[in-house]
């Protein structure tokens, strides 16, 4: 198996190398380092220009949003009933909010992450924890099925090992 992999890699390398040597009907090679470098440079320039346009657009949208907002750069904080600090762009009318002025040039805007999967993971963990704490979670029929599955897997692994040994011994 090891030699087959080595042989396959060598064939691929020879095939790739031959593209630099073999010529098209017009006399130019199918691949050349200059063409590869030129295409890579063009792709890099395209990506750089697109990233620059996206950044300029984001800066423009941020400055527009900051200009249209009456409370631009203001953030409010207060303590909730549990004593936790809450931060918002609007003051809490039911509690005493402290206003803080922020410098818009020092604000970094990041996209919000989708955290809905965390709720699913917490629910699954709670379910697993409840099953582990409950000794009746594994009933005798489940244990029998588990043992049968383990034996079937063991048989499959033994058959696979036997076939591999036969294949290696046949070479």
CSV table of N, CA and C in Angstrom, one decimal:
chain,number,residue,atom,x,y,z
A,1,UNK,N,0.8,-1.2,0.0
A,1,UNK,CA,0.0,0.0,0.0
A,1,UNK,C,0.9,1.3,0.0
A,2,UNK,N,1.9,1.2,0.8
A,2,UNK,CA,2.9,2.3,0.9
A,2,UNK,C,3.5,2.6,-0.5
A,3,UNK,N,4.0,1.5,-1.1
A,3,UNK,CA,4.6,1.7,-2.4
A,3,UNK,C,3.7,2.2,-3.5
A,4,UNK,N,2.4,1.7,-3.4
A,4,UNK,CA,1.4,2.1,-4.4
A,4,UNK,C,1.2,3.6,-4.2
A,5,UNK,N,1.1,4.1,-3.0
A,5,UNK,CA,0.9,5.5,-2.8
A,5,UNK,C,2.1,6.3,-3.3
A,6,UNK,N,3.3,5.8,-3.0
A,6,UNK,CA,4.5,6.5,-3.5
A,6,UNK,C,4.5,6.5,-5.0
A,7,UNK,N,4.1,5.4,-5.7
A,7,UNK,CA,4.1,5.3,-7.1
A,7,UNK,C,3.0,6.3,-7.7
A,8,UNK,N,1.9,6.4,-7.1
A,8,UNK,CA,0.8,7.3,-7.5
A,8,UNK,C,1.3,8.7,-7.4
A,9,UNK,N,1.9,9.1,-6.3
A,9,UNK,CA,2.4,10.5,-6.2
A,9,UNK,C,3.5,10.8,-7.2
A,10,UNK,N,4.4,9.9,-7.5
A,10,UNK,CA,5.4,10.1,-8.5
A,10,UNK,C,4.8,10.3,-9.9
A,11,UNK,N,3.8,9.5,-10.2
A,11,UNK,CA,3.1,9.6,-11.5
A,11,UNK,C,2.5,11.0,-11.7
A,12,UNK,N,1.9,11.4,-10.6
A,12,UNK,CA,1.2,12.7,-10.6
A,12,UNK,C,2.3,13.8,-10.8
A,13,UNK,N,3.4,13.7,-10.1
A,13,UNK,CA,4.5,14.7,-10.2
A,13,UNK,C,5.1,14.7,-11.7
A,14,UNK,N,5.3,13.5,-12.2
A,14,UNK,CA,5.8,13.5,-13.6
A,14,UNK,C,4.8,14.1,-14.6
A,15,UNK,N,3.5,13.8,-14.4
A,15,UNK,CA,2.4,14.4,-15.2
A,15,UNK,C,2.4,15.9,-15.1
A,16,UNK,N,2.5,16.4,-13.9
A,16,UNK,CA,2.5,17.9,-13.8
A,16,UNK,C,3.8,18.5,-14.4
A,17,UNK,N,4.9,17.8,-14.2
A,17,UNK,CA,6.2,18.3,-14.7
A,17,UNK,C,6.2,18.3,-16.2
A,18,UNK,N,5.5,17.3,-16.8
A,18,UNK,CA,5.5,17.2,-18.3
A,18,UNK,C,4.7,18.4,-18.9
A,19,UNK,N,3.8,19.0,-18.2
A,19,UNK,CA,3.0,20.1,-18.7
A,19,UNK,C,4.0,21.3,-18.9
A,20,UNK,N,5.0,21.4,-18.2
A,20,UNK,CA,6.0,22.5,-18.4
A,20,UNK,C,6.9,22.2,-19.5
A,21,UNK,N,7.0,21.0,-20.0
A,21,UNK,CA,8.0,20.6,-21.0
A,21,UNK,C,7.2,20.4,-22.4
A,22,UNK,N,6.1,19.8,-22.3
A,22,UNK,CA,5.3,19.5,-23.6
A,22,UNK,C,4.8,20.8,-24.2
A,23,UNK,N,4.8,20.9,-25.5
A,23,UNK,CA,4.4,22.1,-26.2
A,23,UNK,C,3.0,22.0,-26.8
A,24,UNK,N,2.3,23.1,-27.0
A,24,UNK,CA,1.1,23.2,-27.7
A,24,UNK,C,1.4,23.2,-29.2
A,25,UNK,N,0.4,23.1,-30.1
A,25,UNK,CA,0.7,23.1,-31.5
A,25,UNK,C,1.4,24.4,-32.0
A,26,UNK,N,1.2,25.5,-31.2
A,26,UNK,CA,1.8,26.8,-31.6
A,26,UNK,C,3.2,26.9,-31.1
A,27,UNK,N,3.7,25.9,-30.3
A,27,UNK,CA,5.1,25.9,-29.9
A,27,UNK,C,5.3,26.4,-28.5
A,28,UNK,N,4.3,26.9,-27.8
A,28,UNK,CA,4.4,27.4,-26.4
A,28,UNK,C,4.1,26.2,-25.5
A,29,UNK,N,4.8,26.2,-24.3
A,29,UNK,CA,4.5,25.1,-23.3
A,29,UNK,C,3.1,25.3,-22.8
A,30,UNK,N,2.5,24.1,-22.3
A,30,UNK,CA,1.2,24.1,-21.8
A,30,UNK,C,1.1,25.0,-20.5
A,31,UNK,N,2.2,24.9,-19.7
A,31,UNK,CA,2.3,25.6,-18.4
A,31,UNK,C,3.7,26.3,-18.4
A,32,UNK,N,3.8,27.4,-17.8
A,32,UNK,CA,5.1,28.1,-17.6
A,32,UNK,C,5.0,28.8,-16.3
A,33,UNK,N,6.2,28.9,-15.6
A,33,UNK,CA,6.2,29.6,-14.3
A,33,UNK,C,5.8,31.1,-14.5
A,34,UNK,N,6.1,31.7,-15.6
A,34,UNK,CA,5.7,33.1,-15.8
A,34,UNK,C,4.2,33.2,-15.8
A,35,UNK,N,3.5,32.3,-16.6
A,35,UNK,CA,2.0,32.4,-16.7
A,35,UNK,C,1.4,32.1,-15.3
A,36,UNK,N,1.9,31.1,-14.6
A,36,UNK,CA,1.4,30.8,-13.3
A,36,UNK,C,1.5,32.0,-12.3
A,37,UNK,N,2.7,32.6,-12.3
A,37,UNK,CA,2.9,33.8,-11.5
A,37,UNK,C,2.0,34.9,-11.9
A,38,UNK,N,1.9,35.1,-13.2
A,38,UNK,CA,1.1,36.2,-13.7
A,38,UNK,C,-0.4,36.0,-13.3
A,39,UNK,N,-0.9,34.8,-13.4
A,39,UNK,CA,-2.3,34.6,-13.0
A,39,UNK,C,-2.5,34.7,-11.5
A,40,UNK,N,-1.5,34.3,-10.7
A,40,UNK,CA,-1.6,34.4,-9.3
A,40,UNK,C,-1.6,35.9,-8.9
A,41,UNK,N,-0.8,36.7,-9.6
A,41,UNK,CA,-0.7,38.1,-9.3
A,41,UNK,C,-2.0,38.8,-9.6
A,42,UNK,N,-2.6,38.4,-10.8
A,42,UNK,CA,-3.9,39.0,-11.2
A,42,UNK,C,-5.0,38.6,-10.2
A,43,UNK,N,-5.1,37.4,-9.7
A,43,UNK,CA,-6.1,37.0,-8.7
A,43,UNK,C,-5.8,37.7,-7.4
A,44,UNK,N,-4.6,37.9,-7.0
A,44,UNK,CA,-4.3,38.6,-5.8
A,44,UNK,C,-4.7,40.0,-5.9
A,45,UNK,N,-4.5,40.7,-7.0
A,45,UNK,CA,-4.9,42.1,-7.2
A,45,UNK,C,-6.4,42.2,-7.2
A,46,UNK,N,-7.1,41.2,-7.9
A,46,UNK,CA,-8.5,41.3,-7.9
A,46,UNK,C,-9.1,41.2,-6.5
A,47,UNK,N,-8.6,40.2,-5.7
A,47,UNK,CA,-9.0,40.0,-4.3
A,47,UNK,C,-8.7,41.3,-3.5
A,48,UNK,N,-7.5,41.8,-3.7
A,48,UNK,CA,-7.2,43.0,-2.9
A,48,UNK,C,-8.1,44.2,-3.2
A,49,UNK,N,-8.4,44.4,-4.5
A,49,UNK,CA,-9.3,45.5,-4.9
A,49,UNK,C,-10.7,45.3,-4.4
A,50,UNK,N,-11.1,44.0,-4.4
A,50,UNK,CA,-12.5,43.8,-3.9
A,50,UNK,C,-12.5,44.0,-2.4
A,51,UNK,N,-11.5,43.6,-1.7
A,51,UNK,CA,-11.5,43.8,-0.2
A,51,UNK,C,-11.4,45.3,0.1
A,52,UNK,N,-10.7,46.0,-0.7
A,52,UNK,CA,-10.6,47.5,-0.5
A,52,UNK,C,-11.9,48.1,-0.8
A,53,UNK,N,-12.6,47.7,-1.8
A,53,UNK,CA,-14.0,48.3,-2.1
A,53,UNK,C,-14.9,47.9,-0.9
A,54,UNK,N,-14.9,46.7,-0.4
A,54,UNK,CA,-15.7,46.3,0.7
A,54,UNK,C,-15.4,47.1,1.9
A,55,UNK,N,-14.2,47.3,2.2
A,55,UNK,CA,-13.8,48.1,3.4
A,55,UNK,C,-14.2,49.6,3.2
A,56,UNK,N,-14.0,50.2,2.0
A,56,UNK,CA,-14.5,51.5,1.8
A,56,UNK,C,-16.0,51.6,2.0
A,57,UNK,N,-16.7,50.6,1.5
A,57,UNK,CA,-18.2,50.6,1.6
A,57,UNK,C,-18.6,50.6,3.1
A,58,UNK,N,-17.9,49.7,3.8
A,58,UNK,CA,-18.2,49.5,5.2
A,58,UNK,C,-17.9,50.8,6.0
A,59,UNK,N,-16.8,51.5,5.7
A,59,UNK,CA,-16.5,52.7,6.4
A,59,UNK,C,-17.5,53.8,6.0
A,60,UNK,N,-17.9,53.8,4.7
A,60,UNK,CA,-18.9,54.8,4.3
A,60,UNK,C,-20.2,54.6,5.0
A,61,UNK,N,-20.7,53.3,5.1
A,61,UNK,CA,-21.9,53.0,5.8
A,61,UNK,C,-21.9,53.3,7.2
A,62,UNK,N,-20.7,53.1,7.9
A,62,UNK,CA,-20.6,53.3,9.3
A,62,UNK,C,-20.6,54.8,9.5
A,63,UNK,N,-19.9,55.6,8.7
A,63,UNK,CA,-19.9,57.1,8.9
A,63,UNK,C,-21.3,57.6,8.6
A,64,UNK,N,-22.0,57.1,7.6
A,64,UNK,CA,-23.4,57.5,7.3
A,64,UNK,C,-24.3,57.2,8.5
A,65,UNK,N,-24.2,56.0,9.1
A,65,UNK,CA,-25.0,55.6,10.2
A,65,UNK,C,-24.7,56.5,11.4
A,66,UNK,N,-23.4,56.8,11.6
A,66,UNK,CA,-23.0,57.7,12.7
A,66,UNK,C,-23.5,59.1,12.6
A,67,UNK,N,-23.5,59.6,11.3
A,67,UNK,CA,-24.0,60.9,11.1
A,67,UNK,C,-25.5,61.1,11.2
A,68,UNK,N,-26.3,60.0,10.9
A,68,UNK,CA,-27.7,60.1,10.9
A,68,UNK,C,-28.2,59.8,12.3
A,69,UNK,N,-27.5,59.2,13.2
A,69,UNK,CA,-27.9,58.9,14.5
A,69,UNK,C,-27.8,60.1,15.4
A,70,UNK,N,-28.8,60.4,16.2
A,70,UNK,CA,-28.7,61.5,17.1
A,70,UNK,C,-27.9,61.3,18.3
A,71,UNK,N,-27.8,60.0,18.7
A,71,UNK,CA,-26.9,59.7,19.9
A,71,UNK,C,-25.7,59.0,19.4
A,72,UNK,N,-25.1,59.4,18.3
A,72,UNK,CA,-23.9,58.7,17.8
A,72,UNK,C,-22.8,58.8,18.8
A,73,UNK,N,-22.2,57.6,19.1
A,73,UNK,CA,-21.1,57.5,20.0
A,73,UNK,C,-21.5,57.5,21.5
A,74,UNK,N,-22.8,57.4,21.8
A,74,UNK,CA,-23.2,57.4,23.2
A,74,UNK,C,-23.6,55.9,23.5
A,75,UNK,N,-23.3,55.5,24.7
A,75,UNK,CA,-23.6,54.2,25.1
A,75,UNK,C,-24.1,54.3,26.6
A,76,UNK,N,-25.0,53.5,27.0
A,76,UNK,CA,-25.6,53.6,28.3
A,76,UNK,C,-25.4,52.3,29.1
A,77,UNK,N,-25.2,52.5,30.4
A,77,UNK,CA,-25.1,51.3,31.2
A,77,UNK,C,-25.9,51.4,32.5
A,78,UNK,N,-26.4,50.3,33.0
A,78,UNK,CA,-27.1,50.3,34.2
A,78,UNK,C,-27.1,48.9,34.7
A,79,UNK,N,-27.5,48.7,36.0
A,79,UNK,CA,-27.5,47.4,36.7
A,79,UNK,C,-29.0,46.9,36.7
A,80,UNK,N,-29.1,45.6,36.3
A,80,UNK,CA,-30.5,45.1,36.3
A,80,UNK,C,-30.8,44.6,37.7
A,81,UNK,N,-32.0,43.9,37.9
A,81,UNK,CA,-32.4,43.5,39.2
A,81,UNK,C,-31.5,42.5,39.8
A,82,UNK,N,-30.8,41.7,39.0
A,82,UNK,CA,-29.8,40.7,39.5
A,82,UNK,C,-28.5,41.3,39.8
A,83,UNK,N,-28.3,42.6,39.5
A,83,UNK,CA,-27.0,43.2,39.8
A,83,UNK,C,-26.0,43.1,38.6
A,84,UNK,N,-26.4,42.6,37.5
A,84,UNK,CA,-25.6,42.4,36.3
A,84,UNK,C,-25.6,43.8,35.5
A,85,UNK,N,-24.4,44.1,35.0
A,85,UNK,CA,-24.3,45.4,34.2
A,85,UNK,C,-24.9,45.1,32.8
A,86,UNK,N,-25.7,46.0,32.3
A,86,UNK,CA,-26.3,46.0,31.0
A,86,UNK,C,-25.8,47.2,30.2
A,87,UNK,N,-25.4,46.9,29.0
A,87,UNK,CA,-25.0,48.0,28.1
A,87,UNK,C,-25.9,48.1,26.9
A,88,UNK,N,-26.3,49.3,26.5
A,88,UNK,CA,-27.2,49.5,25.4
A,88,UNK,C,-26.9,50.8,24.7
A,89,UNK,N,-27.4,51.0,23.5
A,89,UNK,CA,-27.3,52.3,22.8
A,89,UNK,C,-28.5,53.2,23.1
A,90,UNK,N,-29.4,52.7,23.9
A,90,UNK,CA,-30.6,53.5,24.4
A,90,UNK,C,-30.6,53.4,25.9
A,91,UNK,N,-31.0,54.5,26.5
A,91,UNK,CA,-31.1,54.5,28.0
A,91,UNK,C,-32.3,53.7,28.5
A,92,UNK,N,-32.1,53.2,29.7
A,92,UNK,CA,-33.2,52.4,30.3
A,92,UNK,C,-34.0,53.4,31.1
A,93,UNK,N,-35.3,53.5,30.8
A,93,UNK,CA,-36.2,54.5,31.4
A,93,UNK,C,-36.6,54.1,32.8
A,94,UNK,N,-36.5,52.8,33.1
A,94,UNK,CA,-36.9,52.3,34.4
A,94,UNK,C,-35.8,52.3,35.4
A,95,UNK,N,-34.6,52.4,35.0
A,95,UNK,CA,-33.4,52.4,35.9
A,95,UNK,C,-32.6,53.6,35.6
A,96,UNK,N,-31.7,54.0,36.5
A,96,UNK,CA,-30.8,55.1,36.4
A,96,UNK,C,-29.7,54.7,35.4
A,97,UNK,N,-29.7,55.2,34.2
A,97,UNK,CA,-28.6,54.8,33.2
A,97,UNK,C,-27.5,55.8,33.2
A,98,UNK,N,-26.3,55.3,33.1
A,98,UNK,CA,-25.1,56.2,33.0
A,98,UNK,C,-24.7,56.3,31.6
A,99,UNK,N,-24.6,57.5,31.1
A,99,UNK,CA,-24.2,57.8,29.7
A,99,UNK,C,-22.7,57.9,29.5
A,100,UNK,N,-22.2,57.2,28.5
A,100,UNK,CA,-20.8,57.3,28.2
A,100,UNK,C,-20.6,57.7,26.8
A,101,UNK,N,-19.7,58.6,26.5
A,101,UNK,CA,-19.5,59.1,25.1
A,101,UNK,C,-18.3,58.3,24.6
A,102,UNK,N,-18.5,57.7,23.4
A,102,UNK,CA,-17.4,56.9,22.7
A,102,UNK,C,-16.9,57.7,21.5
A,103,UNK,N,-15.6,57.5,21.3
A,103,UNK,CA,-14.9,58.1,20.1
A,103,UNK,C,-15.2,57.2,18.9
A,104,UNK,N,-16.0,57.7,17.9
A,104,UNK,CA,-16.3,56.8,16.8
A,104,UNK,C,-15.1,56.3,16.0
A,105,UNK,N,-14.0,57.0,16.0
A,105,UNK,CA,-12.8,56.6,15.3
A,105,UNK,C,-12.1,55.3,16.0
A,106,UNK,N,-12.5,55.1,17.2
A,106,UNK,CA,-11.9,53.9,17.9
A,106,UNK,C,-12.9,52.7,18.0
A,107,UNK,N,-14.0,52.8,17.4
A,107,UNK,CA,-15.0,51.7,17.4
A,107,UNK,C,-14.7,50.7,16.3
A,108,UNK,N,-14.7,49.5,16.7
A,108,UNK,CA,-14.5,48.4,15.7
A,108,UNK,C,-15.9,47.7,15.6
A,109,UNK,N,-16.4,47.6,14.3
A,109,UNK,CA,-17.6,47.0,14.1
A,109,UNK,C,-17.4,45.5,13.6
A,110,UNK,N,-18.1,44.6,14.3
A,110,UNK,CA,-17.9,43.2,13.9
A,110,UNK,C,-19.3,42.6,13.7
A,111,UNK,N,-19.4,41.6,12.8
A,111,UNK,CA,-20.6,41.0,12.5
A,111,UNK,C,-21.0,40.1,13.7
A,112,UNK,N,-22.3,40.0,14.0
A,112,UNK,CA,-22.7,39.2,15.1
A,112,UNK,C,-22.6,37.7,14.7
A,113,UNK,N,-22.3,36.9,15.7
A,113,UNK,CA,-22.2,35.4,15.4
A,113,UNK,C,-23.6,34.8,15.7
A,114,UNK,N,-23.9,33.8,14.9
A,114,UNK,CA,-25.1,33.0,15.1
A,114,UNK,C,-24.9,32.1,16.2
A,115,UNK,N,-25.6,32.3,17.4
A,115,UNK,CA,-25.4,31.4,18.5
A,115,UNK,C,-26.6,30.5,18.8
A,116,UNK,N,-27.4,30.3,17.8
A,116,UNK,CA,-28.6,29.4,17.9
A,116,UNK,C,-28.1,28.0,18.2
A,117,UNK,N,-27.0,27.6,17.6
A,117,UNK,CA,-26.5,26.2,17.7
A,117,UNK,C,-26.2,25.9,19.2
A,118,UNK,N,-25.8,27.0,19.9
A,118,UNK,CA,-25.4,26.8,21.3
A,118,UNK,C,-26.6,26.3,22.1
A,119,UNK,N,-27.8,26.8,21.9
A,119,UNK,CA,-29.0,26.4,22.6
A,119,UNK,C,-29.2,24.9,22.3
A,120,UNK,N,-29.1,24.5,21.1
A,120,UNK,CA,-29.3,23.0,20.8
A,120,UNK,C,-28.2,22.2,21.5
A,121,UNK,N,-27.0,22.6,21.6
A,121,UNK,CA,-25.9,21.9,22.3
A,121,UNK,C,-26.2,21.8,23.8
A,122,UNK,N,-26.7,22.9,24.4
A,122,UNK,CA,-27.0,22.9,25.8
A,122,UNK,C,-28.2,21.9,26.1
A,123,UNK,N,-29.2,21.9,25.2
A,123,UNK,CA,-30.3,21.0,25.4
A,123,UNK,C,-29.8,19.5,25.2
A,124,UNK,N,-29.0,19.2,24.3
A,124,UNK,CA,-28.4,17.9,24.1
A,124,UNK,C,-27.6,17.4,25.3
A,125,UNK,N,-26.8,18.4,25.8
A,125,UNK,CA,-26.0,18.1,27.0
A,125,UNK,C,-26.8,17.8,28.2
A,126,UNK,N,-27.9,18.6,28.4
A,126,UNK,CA,-28.8,18.3,29.5
A,126,UNK,C,-29.5,17.0,29.4
A,127,UNK,N,-29.9,16.6,28.2
A,127,UNK,CA,-30.5,15.3,27.9
A,127,UNK,C,-29.5,14.2,28.3
A,128,UNK,N,-28.3,14.3,27.8
A,128,UNK,CA,-27.3,13.3,28.1
A,128,UNK,C,-27.0,13.2,29.6
A,129,UNK,N,-26.8,14.4,30.2
A,129,UNK,CA,-26.6,14.4,31.6
A,129,UNK,C,-27.7,13.7,32.4
A,130,UNK,N,-28.9,13.9,32.0
A,130,UNK,CA,-30.1,13.3,32.7
A,130,UNK,C,-30.1,11.8,32.5
A,131,UNK,N,-29.7,11.4,31.3
A,131,UNK,CA,-29.6,9.9,31.1
A,131,UNK,C,-28.5,9.3,31.9
A,132,UNK,N,-27.3,10.0,32.0
A,132,UNK,CA,-26.2,9.4,32.8
A,132,UNK,C,-26.6,9.3,34.3
A,133,UNK,N,-27.3,10.3,34.8
A,133,UNK,CA,-27.7,10.3,36.2
A,133,UNK,C,-28.8,9.2,36.5
A,134,UNK,N,-29.6,8.8,35.5
A,134,UNK,CA,-30.6,7.9,35.6
A,134,UNK,C,-30.1,6.5,35.3
A,135,UNK,N,-30.0,5.6,36.3
A,135,UNK,CA,-29.5,4.3,36.0
A,135,UNK,C,-30.4,3.4,35.1
A,136,UNK,N,-31.6,3.8,34.9
A,136,UNK,CA,-32.5,3.0,34.1
A,136,UNK,C,-32.4,3.4,32.6
A,137,UNK,N,-31.5,4.3,32.3
A,137,UNK,CA,-31.3,4.8,30.9
A,137,UNK,C,-30.9,3.7,30.0
A,138,UNK,N,-30.1,2.7,30.5
A,138,UNK,CA,-29.7,1.6,29.7
A,138,UNK,C,-30.4,0.4,30.2
A,139,UNK,N,-31.5,0.0,29.5
A,139,UNK,CA,-32.2,-1.1,29.9
A,139,UNK,C,-31.6,-2.4,29.3
A,140,UNK,N,-32.0,-3.6,29.7
A,140,UNK,CA,-31.3,-4.8,29.3
A,140,UNK,C,-31.4,-5.0,27.8
A,141,UNK,N,-32.5,-4.6,27.1
A,141,UNK,CA,-32.5,-4.8,25.7
A,141,UNK,C,-31.6,-3.9,24.9
A,142,UNK,N,-31.4,-2.7,25.4
A,142,UNK,CA,-30.4,-1.8,24.9
A,142,UNK,C,-29.0,-2.4,25.0
A,143,UNK,N,-28.7,-3.0,26.2
A,143,UNK,CA,-27.4,-3.5,26.4
A,143,UNK,C,-27.1,-4.7,25.5
A,144,UNK,N,-28.2,-5.6,25.3
A,144,UNK,CA,-28.0,-6.7,24.4
A,144,UNK,C,-27.8,-6.2,23.0
A,145,UNK,N,-28.5,-5.2,22.5
A,145,UNK,CA,-28.3,-4.7,21.2
A,145,UNK,C,-26.9,-4.1,21.0
A,146,UNK,N,-26.4,-3.4,22.1
A,146,UNK,CA,-25.1,-2.8,22.0
A,146,UNK,C,-24.0,-3.9,21.9
A,147,UNK,N,-24.2,-5.0,22.6
A,147,UNK,CA,-23.3,-6.1,22.6
A,147,UNK,C,-23.3,-6.8,21.2
A,148,UNK,N,-24.5,-7.0,20.6
A,148,UNK,CA,-24.6,-7.5,19.3
A,148,UNK,C,-23.9,-6.6,18.2
A,149,UNK,N,-24.1,-5.3,18.4
A,149,UNK,CA,-23.5,-4.4,17.4
A,149,UNK,C,-22.0,-4.5,17.6
A,150,UNK,N,-21.5,-4.6,18.8
A,150,UNK,CA,-20.0,-4.7,19.0
A,150,UNK,C,-19.5,-6.0,18.4
A,151,UNK,N,-20.2,-7.1,18.5
A,151,UNK,CA,-19.8,-8.3,17.9
A,151,UNK,C,-19.7,-8.2,16.4
A,152,UNK,N,-20.8,-7.6,15.8
A,152,UNK,CA,-20.8,-7.4,14.3
A,152,UNK,C,-19.7,-6.6,13.8
A,153,UNK,N,-19.4,-5.5,14.6
A,153,UNK,CA,-18.3,-4.7,14.2
A,153,UNK,C,-17.0,-5.4,14.3
A,154,UNK,N,-16.8,-6.3,15.3
A,154,UNK,CA,-15.6,-7.1,15.5
A,154,UNK,C,-15.5,-8.0,14.3
A,155,UNK,N,-16.6,-8.6,13.9
A,155,UNK,CA,-16.5,-9.6,12.8
A,155,UNK,C,-16.1,-8.8,11.5
A,156,UNK,N,-16.7,-7.6,11.3
A,156,UNK,CA,-16.3,-6.8,10.1
A,156,UNK,C,-14.9,-6.5,10.1
A,157,UNK,N,-14.3,-6.1,11.3
A,157,UNK,CA,-12.9,-5.8,11.4
A,157,UNK,C,-12.0,-7.0,11.1
A,158,UNK,N,-12.5,-8.1,11.7
A,158,UNK,CA,-11.7,-9.4,11.4
A,158,UNK,C,-11.7,-9.7,9.9
A,159,UNK,N,-12.8,-9.6,9.3
A,159,UNK,CA,-12.9,-9.9,7.8
A,159,UNK,C,-12.0,-8.9,7.0
A,160,UNK,N,-12.0,-7.7,7.4
A,160,UNK,CA,-11.2,-6.6,6.7
A,160,UNK,C,-9.7,-6.9,6.9
A,161,UNK,N,-9.4,-7.3,8.1
A,161,UNK,CA,-8.0,-7.6,8.4
A,161,UNK,C,-7.5,-8.8,7.6
A,162,UNK,N,-8.4,-9.8,7.5
A,162,UNK,CA,-8.1,-11.0,6.7
A,162,UNK,C,-7.9,-10.7,5.2
A,163,UNK,N,-8.8,-9.8,4.7
A,163,UNK,CA,-8.7,-9.4,3.3
A,163,UNK,C,-7.4,-8.6,3.0
A,164,UNK,N,-7.1,-7.8,4.0
A,164,UNK,CA,-5.8,-7.0,3.8
A,164,UNK,C,-4.6,-7.9,3.8
A,165,UNK,N,-4.7,-8.9,4.8
A,165,UNK,CA,-3.5,-9.8,4.8
A,165,UNK,C,-3.4,-10.6,3.5
A,166,UNK,N,-4.6,-11.0,3.0
A,166,UNK,CA,-4.5,-11.8,1.7
A,166,UNK,C,-4.0,-10.9,0.6
A,167,UNK,N,-4.4,-9.6,0.6
A,167,UNK,CA,-4.0,-8.7,-0.5
A,167,UNK,C,-2.5,-8.4,-0.4
A,168,UNK,N,-2.0,-8.3,0.8
A,168,UNK,CA,-0.6,-8.0,1.0
A,168,UNK,C,0.2,-9.3,0.7
A,169,UNK,N,-0.3,-10.4,1.1
A,169,UNK,CA,0.4,-11.7,0.8
A,169,UNK,C,0.4,-12.1,-0.6
A,170,UNK,N,-0.6,-11.6,-1.4
A,170,UNK,CA,-0.7,-11.9,-2.8
A,170,UNK,C,0.3,-11.1,-3.7
A,171,UNK,N,0.8,-10.0,-3.2
A,171,UNK,CA,1.8,-9.2,-3.9
A,171,UNK,C,3.1,-9.9,-3.8
